[in-house]
Amino acid sequence: MCILRSFATFSSASRLNLNKSKSEIYFNGVQNGTVENIIQFSGFHRGALPFKHLGVPISSKKLTKEQGLKLTDKIVARIRGYGARYLSYAGRVTLVNSVLSTLHSYWAIIFLIPYGIMNKINAICMNYLWSGKADYKKAPNIRWDICCLPKTEGGLGIKESKSWNKALLGKYVWWLAKKKDHLWVRWVSHVYMKGKNWTDYKAPLDSSWSWRRINYIMQLFKQAYTNNRWHNTDVSYNVADGYDWLRNRQSKVQWRYLCWNSLNVPKCAFIYWAIMHSKLLTKDRLLRMGVPVTVDCEICGVQLETHQHLFIECAFTQTCSTILQQRLRVRIRLQDLVGWYSDGRTATKLQKRFIGACHISLMYEIWKVRNEARVHGYVRSPSTIVEHVLGSIKSRCLKKNYSTLSRKDQT
């Protein structure tokens, strides 16, 4: 009666009327006679769990495998689109971060997603990144845990689904620690914890799966709380901080700013990232994998094709680098590029970004020339490659607003 009166008050205030033919009512622990009286009086249809609301299944029990497949099917549907299949590696990274991870986050903020479903989500994202398909049987070029590291630590900044789900559920711990008047906190304290401090509470073995999982998150996150304060500060908990606290931190790589320079062409930056991990499929790696190939460099045909030879020592690469440095009026050895870029005394910030972007674009073109030589037996001239490199970086510069720069930098 109180609920119907509330609906009537809302309708009179908002002019929005309730459609009883499209509304359902759900019961739990109510006698059949009472259920029939409520249905007859309210005019609602009786619904059954699970049901779908805002695109996700609502259930009082653990998320089943069949319900979890609906999430993976939505992710796969985004991948099977014509445009998504033919994106570059850099485009796939963007799609994984902006679309696929967002779909997972929408569910993860509502559900405790079982590990089996999250493992499948990780596999789909990894397969798509390296093959453009949801199913891929070969081993990836670079391990997924490395791809999930922040860019400053040598990764691609992709969110790892298991840790991200835990970080999203860390909000419940924050509610228990701070929001004493929260309805959910009051209900949990009355039904489960019965006045105990949340840091000392442990869920009994006969409690529901969902409550045991929430209790696991509580035990995990209580290490980050001191006197019910997140990191012993007055700062509120947020998901990004929780994810950063959960993950395994690595040391920062020296080449991070050179690789993710704002002037870099994204596909060139991705190839340079793979070069710095020595994970491109050069002939020395193919030989270690058992692939029968000739050992000579595809471009010069003199030495064994390795990352060190192809991108630094090869005579063709050295010629291209010499021509590029003459055009840029600088003298930098390729093996010293990272150290030169990190040194703040060498040039202005814009000059370093421009010169660094040109060299990374050159390495991308070297890899492209190597593949062209392998497939078509054709090698472009060094001067043609350098002109293409300078043209691509110049076009990116012209799209930016440099009106506030010095005259030297503008020139």
GROMACS .gro file of C-alpha atoms in nm:
model
  411
    1MET     CA    1   0.000   0.000   0.000
    2CYS     CA    2   0.282   0.241   0.087
    3ILE     CA    3   0.461   0.158  -0.240
    4LEU     CA    4   0.147   0.220  -0.448
    5ARG     CA    5   0.087   0.547  -0.267
    6SER     CA    6   0.447   0.650  -0.344
    7PHE     CA    7   0.394   0.568  -0.714
    8ALA     CA    8   0.078   0.779  -0.717
    9THR     CA    9   0.259   1.074  -0.555
   10PHE     CA   10   0.542   1.047  -0.807
   11SER     CA   11   0.294   1.034  -1.099
   12SER     CA   12   0.107   1.342  -0.983
   13ALA     CA   13   0.433   1.536  -0.945
   14SER     CA   14   0.604   1.426  -1.268
   15ARG     CA   15   0.304   1.350  -1.495
   16LEU     CA   16   0.465   1.007  -1.560
   17ASN     CA   17   0.219   0.722  -1.516
   18LEU     CA   18   0.306   0.364  -1.429
   19ASN     CA   19   0.224   0.106  -1.700
   20LYS     CA   20   0.105  -0.195  -1.500
   21SER     CA   21   0.096  -0.422  -1.806
   22LYS     CA   22   0.473  -0.379  -1.845
   23SER     CA   23   0.556  -0.392  -1.472
   24GLU     CA   24   0.638  -0.698  -1.264
   25ILE     CA   25   0.662  -0.764  -0.891
   26TYR     CA   26   0.900  -1.009  -0.721
   27PHE     CA   27   0.858  -1.196  -0.394
   28ASN     CA   28   1.087  -1.382  -0.158
   29GLY     CA   29   0.980  -1.560   0.159
   30VAL     CA   30   0.613  -1.452   0.122
   31GLN     CA   31   0.323  -1.696   0.169
   32ASN     CA   32   0.119  -1.783  -0.140
   33GLY     CA   33  -0.202  -1.636   0.000
   34THR     CA   34  -0.037  -1.303   0.067
   35VAL     CA   35   0.121  -1.308  -0.279
   36GLU     CA   36  -0.216  -1.354  -0.448
   37ASN     CA   37  -0.372  -1.072  -0.246
   38ILE     CA   38  -0.088  -0.830  -0.336
   39ILE     CA   39  -0.104  -0.920  -0.706
   40GLN     CA   40  -0.482  -0.876  -0.715
   41PHE     CA   41  -0.469  -0.546  -0.529
   42SER     CA   42  -0.171  -0.393  -0.718
   43GLY     CA   43  -0.250  -0.519  -1.067
   44PHE     CA   44   0.117  -0.615  -1.132
   45HIS     CA   45   0.230  -0.937  -1.297
   46ARG     CA   46   0.448  -1.170  -1.090
   47GLY     CA   47   0.802  -1.192  -1.223
   48ALA     CA   48   1.072  -1.453  -1.173
   49LEU     CA   49   1.446  -1.418  -1.129
   50PRO     CA   50   1.668  -1.375  -1.320
   51PHE     CA   51   1.541  -1.087  -1.534
   52LYS     CA   52   1.721  -0.827  -1.747
   53HIS     CA   53   1.748  -0.463  -1.640
   54LEU     CA   54   1.953  -0.198  -1.824
   55GLY     CA   55   2.115  -0.469  -2.034
   56VAL     CA   56   2.236  -0.690  -1.749
   57PRO     CA   57   2.077  -0.997  -1.584
   58ILE     CA   58   1.949  -0.940  -1.229
   59SER     CA   59   1.961  -1.244  -1.001
   60SER     CA   60   1.983  -1.318  -0.630
   61LYS     CA   61   2.239  -1.594  -0.690
   62LYS     CA   62   2.589  -1.624  -0.829
   63LEU     CA   63   2.631  -1.514  -1.191
   64THR     CA   64   2.603  -1.833  -1.396
   65LYS     CA   65   2.818  -1.933  -1.690
   66GLU     CA   66   2.527  -1.885  -1.931
   67GLN     CA   67   2.468  -1.530  -1.802
   68GLY     CA   68   2.840  -1.455  -1.825
   69LEU     CA   69   2.843  -1.568  -2.189
   70LYS     CA   70   2.607  -1.281  -2.269
   71LEU     CA   71   2.884  -1.041  -2.166
   72THR     CA   72   3.148  -1.220  -2.374
   73ASP     CA   73   2.910  -1.231  -2.669
   74LYS     CA   74   2.869  -0.853  -2.652
   75ILE     CA   75   3.247  -0.811  -2.653
   76VAL     CA   76   3.289  -1.049  -2.948
   77ALA     CA   77   3.014  -0.864  -3.138
   78ARG     CA   78   3.221  -0.543  -3.121
   79ILE     CA   79   3.524  -0.728  -3.260
   80ARG     CA   80   3.341  -0.888  -3.553
   81GLY     CA   81   3.253  -0.553  -3.705
   82TYR     CA   82   3.416  -0.485  -4.042
   83GLY     CA   83   3.605  -0.177  -3.920
   84ALA     CA   84   3.735  -0.343  -3.603
   85ARG     CA   85   3.889  -0.634  -3.793
   86TYR     CA   86   4.116  -0.416  -4.005
   87LEU     CA   87   4.247  -0.174  -3.743
   88SER     CA   88   4.620  -0.139  -3.684
   89TYR     CA   89   4.776  -0.261  -3.360
   90ALA     CA   90   4.746   0.090  -3.215
   91GLY     CA   91   4.380   0.106  -3.317
   92ARG     CA   92   4.313  -0.230  -3.150
   93VAL     CA   93   4.471  -0.108  -2.826
   94THR     CA   94   4.237   0.193  -2.834
   95LEU     CA   95   3.934  -0.029  -2.899
   96VAL     CA   96   4.028  -0.265  -2.614
   97ASN     CA   97   4.070   0.028  -2.372
   98SER     CA   98   3.771   0.238  -2.478
   99VAL     CA   99   3.508  -0.021  -2.574
  100LEU     CA  100   3.585  -0.376  -2.462
  101SER     CA  101   3.710  -0.282  -2.114
  102THR     CA  102   3.414  -0.044  -2.071
  103LEU     CA  103   3.167  -0.327  -2.136
  104HIS     CA  104   3.342  -0.534  -1.870
  105SER     CA  105   3.350  -0.243  -1.625
  106TYR     CA  106   2.974  -0.185  -1.664
  107TRP     CA  107   2.910  -0.540  -1.545
  108ALA     CA  108   3.196  -0.549  -1.293
  109ILE     CA  109   3.062  -0.251  -1.100
  110ILE     CA  110   2.736  -0.446  -1.046
  111PHE     CA  111   2.844  -0.811  -1.024
  112LEU     CA  112   3.111  -1.023  -0.866
  113ILE     CA  113   3.223  -1.176  -1.194
  114PRO     CA  114   3.360  -1.532  -1.158
  115TYR     CA  115   3.722  -1.591  -1.256
  116GLY     CA  116   3.625  -1.824  -1.540
  117ILE     CA  117   3.438  -1.544  -1.720
  118MET     CA  118   3.716  -1.290  -1.657
  119ASN     CA  119   3.976  -1.535  -1.794
  120LYS     CA  120   3.767  -1.562  -2.111
  121ILE     CA  121   3.743  -1.181  -2.135
  122ASN     CA  122   4.121  -1.153  -2.103
  123ALA     CA  123   4.167  -1.419  -2.371
  124ILE     CA  124   3.929  -1.241  -2.612
  125CYS     CA  125   4.105  -0.905  -2.566
  126MET     CA  126   4.451  -1.061  -2.602
  127ASN     CA  127   4.353  -1.256  -2.914
  128TYR     CA  128   4.199  -0.949  -3.073
  129LEU     CA  129   4.504  -0.735  -3.002
  130TRP     CA  130   4.745  -0.971  -3.178
  131SER     CA  131   4.526  -1.121  -3.450
  132GLY     CA  132   4.217  -0.902  -3.496
  133LYS     CA  133   4.000  -1.203  -3.408
  134ALA     CA  134   3.832  -1.330  -3.092
  135ASP     CA  135   3.981  -1.680  -3.139
  136TYR     CA  136   4.355  -1.725  -3.191
  137LYS     CA  137   4.555  -2.038  -3.125
  138LYS     CA  138   4.910  -1.900  -3.144
  139ALA     CA  139   5.107  -1.758  -2.852
  140PRO     CA  140   5.103  -1.374  -2.835
  141ASN     CA  141   5.417  -1.176  -2.918
  142ILE     CA  142   5.419  -1.016  -2.572
  143ARG     CA  143   5.264  -1.157  -2.255
  144TRP     CA  144   4.928  -1.016  -2.149
  145ASP     CA  145   5.051  -0.918  -1.802
  146ILE     CA  146   5.312  -0.692  -1.969
  147CYS     CA  147   5.045  -0.536  -2.193
  148CYS     CA  148   4.839  -0.457  -1.880
  149LEU     CA  149   5.120  -0.256  -1.721
  150PRO     CA  150   5.100   0.128  -1.733
  151LYS     CA  151   5.282   0.291  -2.023
  152THR     CA  152   5.540   0.436  -1.784
  153GLU     CA  153   5.633   0.081  -1.679
  154GLY     CA  154   5.664  -0.061  -2.029
  155GLY     CA  155   5.303  -0.168  -2.092
  156LEU     CA  156   5.009  -0.049  -2.301
  157GLY     CA  157   4.792   0.078  -2.014
  158ILE     CA  158   4.523  -0.190  -2.064
  159LYS     CA  159   4.321  -0.267  -1.750
  160GLU     CA  160   4.361  -0.623  -1.620
  161SER     CA  161   4.005  -0.747  -1.565
  162LYS     CA  162   4.051  -0.938  -1.237
  163SER     CA  163   4.226  -0.655  -1.053
  164TRP     CA  164   3.987  -0.400  -1.205
  165ASN     CA  165   3.686  -0.598  -1.077
  166LYS     CA  166   3.839  -0.607  -0.727
  167ALA     CA  167   3.910  -0.234  -0.740
  168LEU     CA  168   3.550  -0.163  -0.842
  169LEU     CA  169   3.424  -0.375  -0.553
  170GLY     CA  170   3.659  -0.191  -0.317
  171LYS     CA  171   3.388   0.076  -0.294
  172TYR     CA  172   3.197  -0.160  -0.060
  173VAL     CA  173   3.493  -0.156   0.179
  174TRP     CA  174   3.494   0.225   0.164
  175TRP     CA  175   3.125   0.230   0.248
  176LEU     CA  176   3.185   0.006   0.549
  177ALA     CA  177   3.476   0.223   0.664
  178LYS     CA  178   3.313   0.566   0.616
  179LYS     CA  179   2.943   0.571   0.530
  180LYS     CA  180   2.782   0.451   0.851
  181ASP     CA  181   2.441   0.588   0.746
  182HIS     CA  182   2.445   0.406   0.409
  183LEU     CA  183   2.141   0.177   0.375
  184TRP     CA  184   2.350  -0.118   0.249
  185VAL     CA  185   2.600  -0.074   0.535
  186ARG     CA  186   2.322  -0.066   0.794
  187TRP     CA  187   2.162  -0.379   0.648
  188VAL     CA  188   2.495  -0.570   0.634
  189SER     CA  189   2.583  -0.464   0.988
  190HIS     CA  190   2.247  -0.582   1.118
  191VAL     CA  191   2.216  -0.910   0.925
  192TYR     CA  192   2.576  -1.032   0.891
  193MET     CA  193   2.827  -0.845   1.104
  194LYS     CA  194   2.599  -0.788   1.405
  195GLY     CA  195   2.795  -0.495   1.548
  196LYS     CA  196   3.146  -0.634   1.477
  197ASN     CA  197   3.419  -0.413   1.331
  198TRP     CA  198   3.456  -0.479   0.959
  199THR     CA  199   3.835  -0.527   0.992
  200ASP     CA  200   3.784  -0.816   1.238
  201TYR     CA  201   3.488  -0.982   1.070
  202LYS     CA  202   3.516  -1.310   0.874
  203ALA     CA  203   3.226  -1.455   0.678
  204PRO     CA  204   3.109  -1.802   0.790
  205LEU     CA  205   3.154  -2.088   0.546
  206ASP     CA  206   2.779  -2.144   0.509
  207SER     CA  207   2.711  -1.786   0.391
  208SER     CA  208   2.630  -1.703   0.029
  209TRP     CA  209   2.895  -1.696  -0.242
  210SER     CA  210   2.844  -1.323  -0.301
  211TRP     CA  211   2.891  -1.234   0.065
  212ARG     CA  212   3.203  -1.454   0.091
  213ARG     CA  213   3.348  -1.278  -0.215
  214ILE     CA  214   3.272  -0.935  -0.065
  215ASN     CA  215   3.434  -1.051   0.259
  216TYR     CA  216   3.741  -1.159   0.058
  217ILE     CA  217   3.762  -0.807  -0.085
  218MET     CA  218   3.728  -0.667   0.268
  219GLN     CA  219   4.019  -0.880   0.392
  220LEU     CA  220   4.225  -0.781   0.089
  221PHE     CA  221   4.168  -0.406   0.118
  222LYS     CA  222   4.192  -0.373   0.495
  223GLN     CA  223   4.572  -0.370   0.457
  224ALA     CA  224   4.537  -0.031   0.287
  225TYR     CA  225   4.326   0.116   0.570
  226THR     CA  226   4.456   0.260   0.895
  227ASN     CA  227   4.197   0.381   1.146
  228ASN     CA  228   3.935   0.345   0.870
  229ARG     CA  229   4.129   0.591   0.651
  230TRP     CA  230   4.235   0.505   0.297
  231HIS     CA  231   4.619   0.507   0.295
  232ASN     CA  232   4.593   0.684   0.633
  233THR     CA  233   4.484   1.005   0.458
  234ASP     CA  234   4.163   1.203   0.432
  235VAL     CA  235   4.139   1.131   0.058
  236SER     CA  236   3.832   0.935  -0.052
  237TYR     CA  237   3.872   0.595  -0.215
  238ASN     CA  238   3.854   0.586  -0.593
  239VAL     CA  239   3.876   0.291  -0.830
  240ALA     CA  240   4.194   0.405  -1.007
  241ASP     CA  241   4.384   0.427  -0.675
  242GLY     CA  242   4.249   0.089  -0.571
  243TYR     CA  243   4.360  -0.071  -0.899
  244ASP     CA  244   4.704   0.087  -0.871
  245TRP     CA  245   4.737  -0.045  -0.515
  246LEU     CA  246   4.637  -0.400  -0.616
  247ARG     CA  247   4.858  -0.448  -0.920
  248ASN     CA  248   5.222  -0.558  -0.918
  249ARG     CA  249   5.428  -0.245  -0.971
  250GLN     CA  250   5.735  -0.253  -1.196
  251SER     CA  251   6.021  -0.006  -1.234
  252LYS     CA  252   5.965   0.276  -1.482
  253VAL     CA  253   6.132   0.234  -1.820
  254GLN     CA  254   6.367   0.502  -1.945
  255TRP     CA  255   6.216   0.510  -2.296
  256ARG     CA  256   5.857   0.581  -2.183
  257TYR     CA  257   5.848   0.948  -2.288
  258LEU     CA  258   6.020   0.881  -2.619
  259CYS     CA  259   5.775   0.602  -2.709
  260TRP     CA  260   5.456   0.780  -2.607
  261ASN     CA  261   5.553   1.119  -2.744
  262SER     CA  262   5.246   1.320  -2.852
  263LEU     CA  263   5.394   1.377  -3.201
  264ASN     CA  264   5.441   1.005  -3.267
  265VAL     CA  265   5.215   0.835  -3.518
  266PRO     CA  266   5.030   0.576  -3.298
  267LYS     CA  267   5.113   0.277  -3.518
  268CYS     CA  268   5.481   0.380  -3.518
  269ALA     CA  269   5.478   0.413  -3.138
  270PHE     CA  270   5.335   0.059  -3.106
  271ILE     CA  271   5.610  -0.091  -3.325
  272TYR     CA  272   5.874   0.099  -3.126
  273TRP     CA  273   5.718  -0.039  -2.805
  274ALA     CA  274   5.755  -0.392  -2.945
  275ILE     CA  275   6.114  -0.315  -3.051
  276MET     CA  276   6.206  -0.206  -2.699
  277HIS     CA  277   6.075  -0.540  -2.572
  278SER     CA  278   6.263  -0.722  -2.856
  279LYS     CA  279   5.944  -0.903  -2.950
  280LEU     CA  280   5.907  -0.843  -3.324
  281LEU     CA  281   5.928  -1.159  -3.534
  282THR     CA  282   6.282  -1.111  -3.658
  283LYS     CA  283   6.463  -1.415  -3.797
  284ASP     CA  284   6.652  -1.494  -3.477
  285ARG     CA  285   6.317  -1.526  -3.294
  286LEU     CA  286   6.167  -1.732  -3.577
  287LEU     CA  287   6.462  -1.971  -3.558
  288ARG     CA  288   6.412  -2.012  -3.183
  289MET     CA  289   6.048  -2.095  -3.252
  290GLY     CA  290   6.151  -2.367  -3.493
  291VAL     CA  291   6.043  -2.185  -3.811
  292PRO     CA  292   6.269  -2.279  -4.105
  293VAL     CA  293   6.402  -1.947  -4.243
  294THR     CA  294   6.730  -1.819  -4.381
  295VAL     CA  295   6.945  -1.640  -4.126
  296ASP     CA  296   7.057  -1.339  -4.333
  297CYS     CA  297   6.902  -0.993  -4.297
  298GLU     CA  298   6.625  -0.939  -4.552
  299ILE     CA  299   6.756  -0.590  -4.637
  300CYS     CA  300   7.136  -0.613  -4.645
  301GLY     CA  301   7.175  -0.992  -4.659
  302VAL     CA  302   7.498  -0.983  -4.459
  303GLN     CA  303   7.440  -1.071  -4.092
  304LEU     CA  304   7.186  -1.259  -3.880
  305GLU     CA  305   6.865  -1.057  -3.857
  306THR     CA  306   6.819  -0.950  -3.494
  307HIS     CA  307   6.662  -0.642  -3.337
  308GLN     CA  308   7.008  -0.500  -3.270
  309HIS     CA  309   7.123  -0.552  -3.628
  310LEU     CA  310   6.802  -0.449  -3.808
  311PHE     CA  311   6.733  -0.125  -3.620
  312ILE     CA  312   7.088  -0.010  -3.531
  313GLU     CA  313   7.374  -0.193  -3.705
  314CYS     CA  314   7.236  -0.260  -4.056
  315ALA     CA  315   7.410  -0.052  -4.326
  316PHE     CA  316   7.073   0.040  -4.480
  317THR     CA  317   6.944   0.165  -4.141
  318GLN     CA  318   7.265   0.363  -4.086
  319THR     CA  319   7.229   0.527  -4.428
  320CYS     CA  320   6.866   0.625  -4.359
  321SER     CA  321   6.966   0.762  -4.017
  322THR     CA  322   7.249   0.969  -4.165
  323ILE     CA  323   7.021   1.127  -4.425
  324LEU     CA  324   6.754   1.198  -4.163
  325GLN     CA  325   7.002   1.362  -3.924
  326GLN     CA  326   7.138   1.577  -4.205
  327ARG     CA  327   6.787   1.702  -4.275
  328LEU     CA  328   6.725   1.761  -3.903
  329ARG     CA  329   7.071   1.914  -3.848
  330VAL     CA  330   7.148   1.691  -3.550
  331ARG     CA  331   7.403   1.420  -3.475
  332ILE     CA  332   7.261   1.135  -3.265
  333ARG     CA  333   7.359   0.771  -3.275
  334LEU     CA  334   7.059   0.540  -3.283
  335GLN     CA  335   7.183   0.349  -2.978
  336ASP     CA  336   7.205   0.679  -2.786
  337LEU     CA  337   6.856   0.805  -2.880
  338VAL     CA  338   6.688   0.716  -2.548
  339GLY     CA  339   6.961   0.878  -2.340
  340TRP     CA  340   6.960   1.188  -2.562
  341TYR     CA  341   6.583   1.225  -2.530
  342SER     CA  342   6.597   1.190  -2.149
  343ASP     CA  343   6.869   1.456  -2.116
  344GLY     CA  344   6.700   1.791  -2.053
  345ARG     CA  345   7.003   1.991  -2.168
  346THR     CA  346   7.016   1.868  -2.528
  347ALA     CA  347   6.730   2.067  -2.684
  348THR     CA  348   6.392   2.224  -2.612
  349LYS     CA  349   6.094   2.003  -2.539
  350LEU     CA  350   5.939   2.056  -2.883
  351GLN     CA  351   6.267   1.992  -3.064
  352LYS     CA  352   6.315   1.665  -2.876
  353ARG     CA  353   5.960   1.556  -2.950
  354PHE     CA  354   5.996   1.632  -3.320
  355ILE     CA  355   6.337   1.465  -3.357
  356GLY     CA  356   6.230   1.167  -3.145
  357ALA     CA  357   5.910   1.122  -3.348
  358CYS     CA  358   6.111   1.127  -3.671
  359HIS     CA  359   6.345   0.854  -3.547
  360ILE     CA  360   6.059   0.634  -3.424
  361SER     CA  361   5.882   0.679  -3.756
  362LEU     CA  362   6.208   0.578  -3.926
  363MET     CA  363   6.221   0.254  -3.724
  364TYR     CA  364   5.863   0.179  -3.828
  365GLU     CA  365   5.959   0.235  -4.193
  366ILE     CA  366   6.264   0.007  -4.152
  367TRP     CA  367   6.037  -0.271  -4.025
  368LYS     CA  368   5.797  -0.205  -4.313
  369VAL     CA  369   6.083  -0.217  -4.565
  370ARG     CA  370   6.203  -0.545  -4.413
  371ASN     CA  371   5.857  -0.699  -4.459
  372GLU     CA  372   5.831  -0.566  -4.814
  373ALA     CA  373   6.169  -0.719  -4.894
  374ARG     CA  374   6.060  -1.052  -4.744
  375VAL     CA  375   5.731  -1.067  -4.934
  376HIS     CA  376   5.797  -0.877  -5.258
  377GLY     CA  377   6.177  -0.869  -5.279
  378TYR     CA  378   6.174  -0.489  -5.316
  379VAL     CA  379   6.361  -0.230  -5.107
  380ARG     CA  380   6.281   0.142  -5.129
  381SER     CA  381   6.562   0.396  -5.144
  382PRO     CA  382   6.680   0.562  -4.818
  383SER     CA  383   6.599   0.913  -4.944
  384THR     CA  384   6.240   0.812  -5.026
  385ILE     CA  385   6.197   0.669  -4.676
  386VAL     CA  386   6.335   0.983  -4.509
  387GLU     CA  387   6.106   1.211  -4.712
  388HIS     CA  388   5.806   1.001  -4.612
  389VAL     CA  389   5.911   1.016  -4.244
  390LEU     CA  390   5.953   1.393  -4.244
  391GLY     CA  391   5.626   1.446  -4.431
  392SER     CA  392   5.422   1.238  -4.186
  393ILE     CA  393   5.563   1.409  -3.875
  394LYS     CA  394   5.536   1.754  -4.031
  395SER     CA  395   5.166   1.696  -4.107
  396ARG     CA  396   5.107   1.606  -3.739
  397CYS     CA  397   5.287   1.921  -3.627
  398LEU     CA  398   5.079   2.144  -3.852
  399LYS     CA  399   4.759   2.021  -3.685
  400LYS     CA  400   4.870   2.155  -3.347
  401ASN     CA  401   4.853   2.512  -3.219
  402TYR     CA  402   5.204   2.646  -3.157
  403SER     CA  403   5.122   3.017  -3.142
  404THR     CA  404   5.262   3.046  -2.787
  405LEU     CA  405   5.602   2.895  -2.871
  406SER     CA  406   5.925   3.078  -2.924
  407ARG     CA  407   6.021   3.184  -3.275
  408LYS     CA  408   6.300   2.922  -3.282
  409ASP     CA  409   6.059   2.641  -3.198
  410GLN     CA  410   5.804   2.767  -3.450
  411THR     CA  411   6.068   2.766  -3.719
   0.00000   0.00000   0.00000
